[in-house]
mmCIF file of C-alpha atoms and ligand atoms in Angstrom:
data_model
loop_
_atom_site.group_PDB
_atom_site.id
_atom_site.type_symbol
_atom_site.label_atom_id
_atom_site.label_comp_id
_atom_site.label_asym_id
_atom_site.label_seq_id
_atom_site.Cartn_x
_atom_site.Cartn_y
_atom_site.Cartn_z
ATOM 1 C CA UNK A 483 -1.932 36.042 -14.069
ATOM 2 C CA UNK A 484 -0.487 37.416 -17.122
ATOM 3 C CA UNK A 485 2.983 35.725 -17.755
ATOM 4 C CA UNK A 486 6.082 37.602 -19.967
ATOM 5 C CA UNK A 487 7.439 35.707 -23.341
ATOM 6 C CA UNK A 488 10.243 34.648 -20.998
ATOM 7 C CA UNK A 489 7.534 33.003 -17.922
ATOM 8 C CA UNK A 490 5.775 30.796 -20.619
ATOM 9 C CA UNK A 491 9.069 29.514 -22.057
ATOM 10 C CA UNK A 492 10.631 28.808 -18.415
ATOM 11 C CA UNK A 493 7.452 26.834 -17.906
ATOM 12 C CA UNK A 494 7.119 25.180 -21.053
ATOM 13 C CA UNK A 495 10.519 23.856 -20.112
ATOM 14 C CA UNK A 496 9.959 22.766 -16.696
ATOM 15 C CA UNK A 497 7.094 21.086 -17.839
ATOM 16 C CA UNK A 498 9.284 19.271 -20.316
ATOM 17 C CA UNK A 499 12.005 17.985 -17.945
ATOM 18 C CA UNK A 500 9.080 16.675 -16.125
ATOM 19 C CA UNK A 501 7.241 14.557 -19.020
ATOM 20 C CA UNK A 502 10.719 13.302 -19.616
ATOM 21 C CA UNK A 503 11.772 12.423 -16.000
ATOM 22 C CA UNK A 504 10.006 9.393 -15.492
ATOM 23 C CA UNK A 505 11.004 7.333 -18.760
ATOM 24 C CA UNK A 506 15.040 9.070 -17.843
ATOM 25 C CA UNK A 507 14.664 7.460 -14.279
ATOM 26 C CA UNK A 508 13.376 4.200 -15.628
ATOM 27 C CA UNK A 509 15.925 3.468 -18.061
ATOM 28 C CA UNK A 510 18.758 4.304 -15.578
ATOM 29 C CA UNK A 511 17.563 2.923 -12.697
ATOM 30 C CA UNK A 512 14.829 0.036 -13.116
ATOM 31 C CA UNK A 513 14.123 -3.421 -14.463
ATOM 32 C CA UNK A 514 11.211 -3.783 -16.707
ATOM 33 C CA UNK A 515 9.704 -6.301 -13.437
ATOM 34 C CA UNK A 516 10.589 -7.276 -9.944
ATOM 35 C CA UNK A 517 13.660 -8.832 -9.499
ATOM 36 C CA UNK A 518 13.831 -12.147 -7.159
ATOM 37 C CA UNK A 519 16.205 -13.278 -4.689
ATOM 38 C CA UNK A 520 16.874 -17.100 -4.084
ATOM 39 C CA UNK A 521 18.073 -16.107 -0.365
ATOM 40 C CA UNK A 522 18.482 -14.384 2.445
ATOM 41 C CA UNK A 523 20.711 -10.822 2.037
ATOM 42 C CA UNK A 524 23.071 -9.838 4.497
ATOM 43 C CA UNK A 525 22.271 -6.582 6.036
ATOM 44 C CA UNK A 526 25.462 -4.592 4.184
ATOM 45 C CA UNK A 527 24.089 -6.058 0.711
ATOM 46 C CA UNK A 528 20.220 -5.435 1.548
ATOM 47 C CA UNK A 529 21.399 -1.429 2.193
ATOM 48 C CA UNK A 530 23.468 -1.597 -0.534
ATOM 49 C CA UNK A 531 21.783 -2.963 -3.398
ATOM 50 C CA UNK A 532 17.983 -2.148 -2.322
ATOM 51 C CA UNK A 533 17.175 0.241 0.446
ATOM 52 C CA UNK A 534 20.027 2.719 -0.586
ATOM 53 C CA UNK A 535 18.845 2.667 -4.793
ATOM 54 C CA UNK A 536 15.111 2.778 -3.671
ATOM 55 C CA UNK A 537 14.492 -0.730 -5.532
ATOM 56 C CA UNK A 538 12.027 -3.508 -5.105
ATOM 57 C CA UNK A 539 12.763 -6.757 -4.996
ATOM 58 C CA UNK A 540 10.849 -10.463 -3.547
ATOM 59 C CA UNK A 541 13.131 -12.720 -1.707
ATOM 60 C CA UNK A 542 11.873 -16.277 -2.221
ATOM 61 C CA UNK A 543 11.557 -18.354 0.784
ATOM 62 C CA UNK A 544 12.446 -15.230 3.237
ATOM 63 C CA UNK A 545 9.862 -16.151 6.259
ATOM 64 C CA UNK A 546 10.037 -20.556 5.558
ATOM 65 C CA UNK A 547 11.098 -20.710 8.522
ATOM 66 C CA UNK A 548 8.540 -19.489 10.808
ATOM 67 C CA UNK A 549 6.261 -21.233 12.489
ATOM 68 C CA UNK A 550 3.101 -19.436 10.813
ATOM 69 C CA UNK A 551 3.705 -20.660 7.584
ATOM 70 C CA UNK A 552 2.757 -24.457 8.629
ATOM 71 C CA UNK A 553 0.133 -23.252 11.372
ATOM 72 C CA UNK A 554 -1.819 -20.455 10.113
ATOM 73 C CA UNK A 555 -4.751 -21.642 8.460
ATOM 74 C CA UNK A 556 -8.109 -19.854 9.211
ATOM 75 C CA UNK A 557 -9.119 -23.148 11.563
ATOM 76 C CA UNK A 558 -5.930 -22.189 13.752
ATOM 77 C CA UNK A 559 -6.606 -18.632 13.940
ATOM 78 C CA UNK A 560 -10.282 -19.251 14.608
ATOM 79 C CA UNK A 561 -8.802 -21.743 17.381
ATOM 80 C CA UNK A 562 -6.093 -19.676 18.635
ATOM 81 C CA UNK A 563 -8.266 -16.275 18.434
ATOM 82 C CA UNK A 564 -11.629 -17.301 18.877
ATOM 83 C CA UNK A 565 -14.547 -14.878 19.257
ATOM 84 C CA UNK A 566 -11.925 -12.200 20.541
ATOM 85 C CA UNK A 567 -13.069 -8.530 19.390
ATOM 86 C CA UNK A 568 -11.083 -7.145 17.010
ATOM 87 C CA UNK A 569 -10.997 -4.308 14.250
ATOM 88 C CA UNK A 570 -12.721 -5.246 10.704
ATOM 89 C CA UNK A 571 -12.546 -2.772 7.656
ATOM 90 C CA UNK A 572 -16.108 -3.233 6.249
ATOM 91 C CA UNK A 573 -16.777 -1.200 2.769
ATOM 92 C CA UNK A 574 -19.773 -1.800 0.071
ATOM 93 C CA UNK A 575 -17.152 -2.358 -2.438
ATOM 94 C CA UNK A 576 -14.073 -3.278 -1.321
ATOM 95 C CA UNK A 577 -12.265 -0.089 -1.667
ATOM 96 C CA UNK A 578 -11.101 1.600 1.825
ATOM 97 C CA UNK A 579 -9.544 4.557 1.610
ATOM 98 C CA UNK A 580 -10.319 5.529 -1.890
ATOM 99 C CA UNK A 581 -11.524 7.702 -4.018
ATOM 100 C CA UNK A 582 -15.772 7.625 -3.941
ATOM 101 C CA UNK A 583 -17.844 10.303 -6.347
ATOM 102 C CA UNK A 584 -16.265 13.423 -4.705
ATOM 103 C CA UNK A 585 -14.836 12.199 -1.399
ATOM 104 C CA UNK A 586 -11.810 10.616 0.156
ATOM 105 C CA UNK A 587 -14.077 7.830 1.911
ATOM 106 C CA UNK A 588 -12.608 5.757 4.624
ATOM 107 C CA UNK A 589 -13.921 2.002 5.936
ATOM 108 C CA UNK A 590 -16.451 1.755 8.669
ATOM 109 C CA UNK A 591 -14.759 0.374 11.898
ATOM 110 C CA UNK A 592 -16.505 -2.559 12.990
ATOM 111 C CA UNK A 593 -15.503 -4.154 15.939
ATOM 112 C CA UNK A 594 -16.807 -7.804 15.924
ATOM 113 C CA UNK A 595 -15.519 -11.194 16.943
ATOM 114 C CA UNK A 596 -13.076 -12.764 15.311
ATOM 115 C CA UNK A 597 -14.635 -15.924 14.750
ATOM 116 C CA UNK A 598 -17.953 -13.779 13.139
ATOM 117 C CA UNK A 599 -15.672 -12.220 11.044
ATOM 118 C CA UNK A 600 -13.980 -15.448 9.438
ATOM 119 C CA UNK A 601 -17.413 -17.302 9.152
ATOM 120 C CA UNK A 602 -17.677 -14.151 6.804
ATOM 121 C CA UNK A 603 -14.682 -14.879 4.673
ATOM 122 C CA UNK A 604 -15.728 -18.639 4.627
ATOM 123 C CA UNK A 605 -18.993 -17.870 3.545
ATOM 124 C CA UNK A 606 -20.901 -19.642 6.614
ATOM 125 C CA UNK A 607 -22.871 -15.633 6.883
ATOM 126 C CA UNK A 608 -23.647 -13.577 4.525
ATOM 127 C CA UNK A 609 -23.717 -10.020 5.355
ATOM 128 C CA UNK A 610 -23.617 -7.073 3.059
ATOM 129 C CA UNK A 611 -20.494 -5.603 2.216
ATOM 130 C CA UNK A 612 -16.622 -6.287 1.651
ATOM 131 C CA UNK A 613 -14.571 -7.012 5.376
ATOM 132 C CA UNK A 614 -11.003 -6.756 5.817
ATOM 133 C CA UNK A 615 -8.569 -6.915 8.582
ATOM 134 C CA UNK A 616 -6.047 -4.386 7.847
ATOM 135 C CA UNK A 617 -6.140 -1.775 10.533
ATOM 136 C CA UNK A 618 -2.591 -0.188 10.190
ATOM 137 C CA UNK A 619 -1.532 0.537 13.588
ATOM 138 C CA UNK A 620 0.753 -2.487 14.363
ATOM 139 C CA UNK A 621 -2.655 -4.479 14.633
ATOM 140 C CA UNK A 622 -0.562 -7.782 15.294
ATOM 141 C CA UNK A 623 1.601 -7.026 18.000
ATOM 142 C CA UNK A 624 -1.683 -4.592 19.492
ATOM 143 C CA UNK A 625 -4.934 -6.910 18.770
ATOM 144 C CA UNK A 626 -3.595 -10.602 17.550
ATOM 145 C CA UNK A 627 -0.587 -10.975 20.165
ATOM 146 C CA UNK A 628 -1.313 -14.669 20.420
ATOM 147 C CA UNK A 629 -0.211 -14.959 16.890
ATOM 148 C CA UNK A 630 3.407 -13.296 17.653
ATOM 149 C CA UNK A 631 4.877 -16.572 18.519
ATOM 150 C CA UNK A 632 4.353 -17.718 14.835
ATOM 151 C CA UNK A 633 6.314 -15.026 13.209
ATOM 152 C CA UNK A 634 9.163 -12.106 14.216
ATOM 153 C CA UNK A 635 8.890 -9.164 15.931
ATOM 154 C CA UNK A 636 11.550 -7.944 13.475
ATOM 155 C CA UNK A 637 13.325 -8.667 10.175
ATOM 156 C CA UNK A 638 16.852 -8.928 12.253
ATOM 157 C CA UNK A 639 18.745 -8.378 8.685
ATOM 158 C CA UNK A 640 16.846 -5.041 7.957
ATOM 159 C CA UNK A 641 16.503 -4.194 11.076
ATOM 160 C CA UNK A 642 20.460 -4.614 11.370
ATOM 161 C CA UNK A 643 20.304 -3.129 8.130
ATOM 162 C CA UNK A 644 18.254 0.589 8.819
ATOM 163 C CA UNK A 645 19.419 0.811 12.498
ATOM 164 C CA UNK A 646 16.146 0.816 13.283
ATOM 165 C CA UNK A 647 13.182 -1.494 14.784
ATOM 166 C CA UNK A 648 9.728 -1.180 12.562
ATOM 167 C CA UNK A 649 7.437 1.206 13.623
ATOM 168 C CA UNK A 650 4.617 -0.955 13.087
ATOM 169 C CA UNK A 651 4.076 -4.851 12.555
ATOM 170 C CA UNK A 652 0.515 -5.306 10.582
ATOM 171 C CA UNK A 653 -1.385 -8.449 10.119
ATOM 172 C CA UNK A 654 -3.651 -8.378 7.124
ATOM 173 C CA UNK A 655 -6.717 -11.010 6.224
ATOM 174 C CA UNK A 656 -9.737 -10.062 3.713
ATOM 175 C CA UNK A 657 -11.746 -10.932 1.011
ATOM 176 C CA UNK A 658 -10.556 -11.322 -2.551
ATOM 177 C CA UNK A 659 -12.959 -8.230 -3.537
ATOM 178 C CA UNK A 660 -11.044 -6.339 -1.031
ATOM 179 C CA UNK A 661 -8.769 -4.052 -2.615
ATOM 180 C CA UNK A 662 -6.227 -1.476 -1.951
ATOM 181 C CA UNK A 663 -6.028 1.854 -3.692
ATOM 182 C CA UNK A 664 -2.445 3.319 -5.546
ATOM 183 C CA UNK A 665 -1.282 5.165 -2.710
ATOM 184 C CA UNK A 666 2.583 5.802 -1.401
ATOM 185 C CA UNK A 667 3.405 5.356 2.415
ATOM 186 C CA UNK A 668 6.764 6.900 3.914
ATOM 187 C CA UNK A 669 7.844 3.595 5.056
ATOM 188 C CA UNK A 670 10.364 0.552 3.938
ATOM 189 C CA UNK A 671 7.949 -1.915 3.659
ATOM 190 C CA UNK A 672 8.791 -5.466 3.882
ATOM 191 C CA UNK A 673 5.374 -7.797 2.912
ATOM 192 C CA UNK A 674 5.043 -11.168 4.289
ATOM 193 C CA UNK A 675 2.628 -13.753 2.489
ATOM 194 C CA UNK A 676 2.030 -16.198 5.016
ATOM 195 C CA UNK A 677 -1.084 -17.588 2.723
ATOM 196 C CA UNK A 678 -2.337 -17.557 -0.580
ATOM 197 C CA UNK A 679 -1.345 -14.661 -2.735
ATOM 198 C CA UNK A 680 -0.842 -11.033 -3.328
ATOM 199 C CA UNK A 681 -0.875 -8.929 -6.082
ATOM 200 C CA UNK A 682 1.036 -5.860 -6.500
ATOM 201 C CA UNK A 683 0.912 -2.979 -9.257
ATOM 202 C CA UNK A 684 3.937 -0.711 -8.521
ATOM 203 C CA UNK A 685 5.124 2.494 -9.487
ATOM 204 C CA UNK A 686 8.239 4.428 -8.233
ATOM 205 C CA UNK A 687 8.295 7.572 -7.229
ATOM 206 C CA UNK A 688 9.745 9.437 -10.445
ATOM 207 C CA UNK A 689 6.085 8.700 -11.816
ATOM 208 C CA UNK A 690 4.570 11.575 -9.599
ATOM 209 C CA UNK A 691 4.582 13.763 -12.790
ATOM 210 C CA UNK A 692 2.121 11.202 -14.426
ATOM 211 C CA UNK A 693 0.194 10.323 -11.351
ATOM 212 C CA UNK A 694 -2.896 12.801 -10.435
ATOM 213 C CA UNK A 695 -3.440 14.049 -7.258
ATOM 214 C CA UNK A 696 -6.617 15.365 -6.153
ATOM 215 C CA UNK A 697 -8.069 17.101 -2.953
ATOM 216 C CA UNK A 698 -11.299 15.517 -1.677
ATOM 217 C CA UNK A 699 -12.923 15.866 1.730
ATOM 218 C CA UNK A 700 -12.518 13.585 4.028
ATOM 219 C CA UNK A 701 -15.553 11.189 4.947
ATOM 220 C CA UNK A 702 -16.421 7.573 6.043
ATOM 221 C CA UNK A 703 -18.907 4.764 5.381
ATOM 222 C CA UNK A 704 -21.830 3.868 7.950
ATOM 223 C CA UNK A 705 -24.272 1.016 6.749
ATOM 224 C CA UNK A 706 -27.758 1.581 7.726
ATOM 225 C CA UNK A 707 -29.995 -1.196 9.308
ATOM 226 C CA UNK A 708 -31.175 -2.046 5.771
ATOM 227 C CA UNK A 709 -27.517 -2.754 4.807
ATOM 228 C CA UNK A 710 -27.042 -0.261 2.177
ATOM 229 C CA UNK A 711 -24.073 2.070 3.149
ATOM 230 C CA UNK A 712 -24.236 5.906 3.579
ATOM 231 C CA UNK A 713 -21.409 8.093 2.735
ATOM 232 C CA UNK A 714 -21.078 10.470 6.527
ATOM 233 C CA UNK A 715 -18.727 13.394 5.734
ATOM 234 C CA UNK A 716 -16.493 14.573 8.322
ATOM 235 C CA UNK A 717 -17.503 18.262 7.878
ATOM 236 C CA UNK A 718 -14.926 19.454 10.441
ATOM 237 C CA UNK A 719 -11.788 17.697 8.373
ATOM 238 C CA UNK A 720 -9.523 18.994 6.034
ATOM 239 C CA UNK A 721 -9.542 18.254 2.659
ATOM 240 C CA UNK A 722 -7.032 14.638 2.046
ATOM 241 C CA UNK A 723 -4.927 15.114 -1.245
ATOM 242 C CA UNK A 724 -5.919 11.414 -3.271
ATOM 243 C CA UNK A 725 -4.977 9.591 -6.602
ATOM 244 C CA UNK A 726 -8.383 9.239 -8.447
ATOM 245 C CA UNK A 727 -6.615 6.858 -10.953
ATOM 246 C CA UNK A 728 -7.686 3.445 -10.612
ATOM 247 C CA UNK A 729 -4.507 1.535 -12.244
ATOM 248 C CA UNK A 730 -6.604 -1.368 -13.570
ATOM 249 C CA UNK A 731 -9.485 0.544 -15.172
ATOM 250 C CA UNK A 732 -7.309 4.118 -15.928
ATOM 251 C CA UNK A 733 -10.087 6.944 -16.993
ATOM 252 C CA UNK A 734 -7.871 7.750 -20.033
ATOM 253 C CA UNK A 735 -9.716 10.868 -20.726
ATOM 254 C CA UNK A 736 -9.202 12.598 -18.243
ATOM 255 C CA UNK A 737 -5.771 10.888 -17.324
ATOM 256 C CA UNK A 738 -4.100 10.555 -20.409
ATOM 257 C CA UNK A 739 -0.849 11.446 -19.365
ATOM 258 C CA UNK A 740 -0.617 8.035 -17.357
ATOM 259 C CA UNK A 741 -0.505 6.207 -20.630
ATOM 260 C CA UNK A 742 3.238 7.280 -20.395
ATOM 261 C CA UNK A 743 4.137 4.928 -17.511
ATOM 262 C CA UNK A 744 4.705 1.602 -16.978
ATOM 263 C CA UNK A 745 4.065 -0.237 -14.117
ATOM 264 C CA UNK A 746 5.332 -3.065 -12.255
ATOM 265 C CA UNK A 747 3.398 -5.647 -11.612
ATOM 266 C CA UNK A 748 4.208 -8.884 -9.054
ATOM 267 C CA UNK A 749 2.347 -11.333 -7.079
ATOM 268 C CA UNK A 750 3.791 -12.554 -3.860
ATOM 269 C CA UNK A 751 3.486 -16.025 -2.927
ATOM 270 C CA UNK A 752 3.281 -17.656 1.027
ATOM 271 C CA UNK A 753 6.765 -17.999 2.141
ATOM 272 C CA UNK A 754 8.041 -15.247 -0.102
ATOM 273 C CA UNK A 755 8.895 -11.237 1.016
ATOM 274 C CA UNK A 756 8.190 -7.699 -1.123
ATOM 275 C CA UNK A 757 10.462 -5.518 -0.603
ATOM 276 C CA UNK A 758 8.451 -2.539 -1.426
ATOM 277 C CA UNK A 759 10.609 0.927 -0.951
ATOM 278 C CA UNK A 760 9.322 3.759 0.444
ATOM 279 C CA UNK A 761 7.559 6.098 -1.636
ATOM 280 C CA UNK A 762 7.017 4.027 -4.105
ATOM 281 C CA UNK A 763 3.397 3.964 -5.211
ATOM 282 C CA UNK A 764 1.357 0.416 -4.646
ATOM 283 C CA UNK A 765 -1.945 -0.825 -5.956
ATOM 284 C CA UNK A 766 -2.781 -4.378 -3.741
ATOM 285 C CA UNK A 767 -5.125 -7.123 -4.597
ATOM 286 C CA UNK A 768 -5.337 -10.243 -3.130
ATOM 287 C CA UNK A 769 -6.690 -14.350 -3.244
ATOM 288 C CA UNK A 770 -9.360 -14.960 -1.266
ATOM 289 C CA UNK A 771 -8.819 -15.473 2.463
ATOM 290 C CA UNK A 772 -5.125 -14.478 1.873
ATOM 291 C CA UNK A 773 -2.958 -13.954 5.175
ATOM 292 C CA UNK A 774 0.014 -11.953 5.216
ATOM 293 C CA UNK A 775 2.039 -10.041 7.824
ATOM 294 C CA UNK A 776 4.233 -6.862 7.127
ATOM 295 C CA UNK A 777 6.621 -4.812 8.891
ATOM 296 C CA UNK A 778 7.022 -0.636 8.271
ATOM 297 C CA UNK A 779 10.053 0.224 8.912
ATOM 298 C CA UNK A 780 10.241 4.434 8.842
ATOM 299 C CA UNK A 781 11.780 5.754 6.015
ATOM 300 C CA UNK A 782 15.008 8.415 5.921
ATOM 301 C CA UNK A 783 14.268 11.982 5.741
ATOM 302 C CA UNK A 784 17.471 12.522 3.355
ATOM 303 C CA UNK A 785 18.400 14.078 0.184
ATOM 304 C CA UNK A 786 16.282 11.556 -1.557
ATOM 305 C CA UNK A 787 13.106 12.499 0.142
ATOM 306 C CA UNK A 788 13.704 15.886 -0.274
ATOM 307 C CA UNK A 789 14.022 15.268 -4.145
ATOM 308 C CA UNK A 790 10.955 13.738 -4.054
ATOM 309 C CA UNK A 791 9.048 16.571 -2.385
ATOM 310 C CA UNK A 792 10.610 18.735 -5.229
ATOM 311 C CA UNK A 793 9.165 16.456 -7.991
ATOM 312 C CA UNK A 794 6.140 16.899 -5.668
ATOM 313 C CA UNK A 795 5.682 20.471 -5.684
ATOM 314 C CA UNK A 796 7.031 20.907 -9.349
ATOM 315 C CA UNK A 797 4.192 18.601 -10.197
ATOM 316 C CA UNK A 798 1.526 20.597 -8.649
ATOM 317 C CA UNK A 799 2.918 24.247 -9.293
ATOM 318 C CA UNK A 800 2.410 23.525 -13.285
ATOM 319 C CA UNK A 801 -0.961 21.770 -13.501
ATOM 320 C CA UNK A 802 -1.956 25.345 -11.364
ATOM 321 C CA UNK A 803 -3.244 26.820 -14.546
HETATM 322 O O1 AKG B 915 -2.188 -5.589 1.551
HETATM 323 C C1 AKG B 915 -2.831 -4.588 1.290
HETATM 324 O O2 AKG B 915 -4.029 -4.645 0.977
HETATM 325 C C2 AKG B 915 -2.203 -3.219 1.314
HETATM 326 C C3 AKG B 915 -0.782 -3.152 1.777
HETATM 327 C C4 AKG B 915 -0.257 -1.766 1.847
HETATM 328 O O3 AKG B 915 -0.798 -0.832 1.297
HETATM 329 C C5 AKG B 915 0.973 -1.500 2.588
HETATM 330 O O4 AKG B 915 1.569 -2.436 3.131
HETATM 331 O O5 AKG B 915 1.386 -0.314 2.626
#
């Protein structure tokens, strides 16, 4: 479409504002890393100084107290949870949900015992491909609810906090090549290492201008009896909107424009707690074996989301060429 002398120089200038807005929002709102607490917030100062400014922070020590933290090694939960059937993620390379070639490919959904699937992450079998247990659907309280005991149902302070109970409580335990690509959720997130460690890359929202999107068909893995994995596409699905980016390993030729941001980056230690806002965009790695627990509580639909759907569709409506 042809555009007037007065078009191109609106959009020139939109396009502006938005190449600035993510170094602006830094500056006034961010610390170049993660800030820590040394204890426990009360529910007025979590709202206040975190939920309410959209900032992360780790609170040291935040879950010492529970039981799991002494208790859950992977010789308890194969004790406690035994040959049970539950949910495993299992990819050829570690990355569910992600970007493959030209789809938006999801994990195959093996259900398998619990005790097959940690002689897996112990190395007593060796199968082909990555497994994780990370099925996001409150997977603790709905398939591991022997393991409730050990931790909360809740975070009483932010639950106090958002007026709210979390929609979900997930229980995660995988492989060290099991990874997790950048993606946002619309969810206050507060992450849980019960064992070994976690490692975070984190972006906030006001990135989006520097953070490609792209539309992919949905599809999902399937391993054949040989063990190499197939690609099935879900013909009858709409296309999922994706980052391609992979933080660690940027493609800087055909992402330049990330270059111009600067992540966060954090590892979370047992006994310690992410905050990790909603909307903010999260790349997760992890120590082998690693156990955590985290709790999604659902984000406001306020002024501030709005914003961000602005950013959003400002984004997209000028890479439209
Ligand atoms: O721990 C992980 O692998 C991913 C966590 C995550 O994406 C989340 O809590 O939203």
């Amino acid at each position: 479409m042809a555009e007037t002398g007065a078009e191109e120089e609106a959009l020139r200038e939109v396009r502006r504002c938005l190449a600035g807005f993510p170094a602006e929002a830094r500056e006034l709102c961010f610390t170049e890393s993660v800030p820590y607490l040394d204890s426990l917030p009360s529910p007025l100062e979590f709202f206040r100084e975190w939920v309410c400014p959209n900032k992360p922070c780790i609170i040291q020590n935040a879950i010492k107290h529970w039981p799991a933290l002494k208790k859950w090694t992977l010789a308890y939960l194969r004790d406690i949870v035994n040959s049970k059937l539950v949910s495993v993620a299992v990819t050829p390379n570690g990355y569910a949900d992600a970007v493959y070639q030209d789809w938006f490919v999801m994990p195959e959904e093996r259900h398998m015992p619990f005790s097959t699937f940690l002689d897996i992450v112990e190395k007593k079998v060796i199968l082909p491909g990555v497994f994780y247990v990370q099925k996001q659907c409150s997977n603790l309280t709905e398939e591991f609810p022997e393991l409730m005991d050990d931790v909360e149902p809740e975070i009483p302070w932010m639950s106090q906090a958002l007026g709210k109970k979390p929609d979900a409580v997930n229980f995660w335990l995988g492989e060290s090549t099991a990874v997790t690509s950048l993606h946002k959720d619309h969810y206050e997130n507060l992450y849980c290492v019960i064992s070994g460690e976690k490692h975070f890359l984190l972006h906030p929202p006001s990135d989006r201008p520097f953070i490609p999107y792209e539309m992919y068909p949905p599809a999902t893995y399937h391993m054949l009896e040989d063990g190499s994995f197939e690609v099935v596409d879900d013909k009858t699905a709409e296309k999922v909107p994706w980052i391609p980016l992979d933080p660690l390993n940027p493609d800087w030729e055909r992402y330049p424009e990330y270059a111009q941001t600067k992540p966060l980056q954090c590892t979370v230690k047992a006994g310690d707690m992410l905050y990790l806002p909603s909307l903010w965009f999260h790349h997760v790695r992890q120590s082998h074996g690693c156990i955590a627990v985290n709790y999604w509580y659902d984000m406001e639909y306020d002024l501030k989301y709005s914003y961000y759907q602005l950013l959003d569709s400002l984004t997209k409506a000028v890479e439209l060429k």
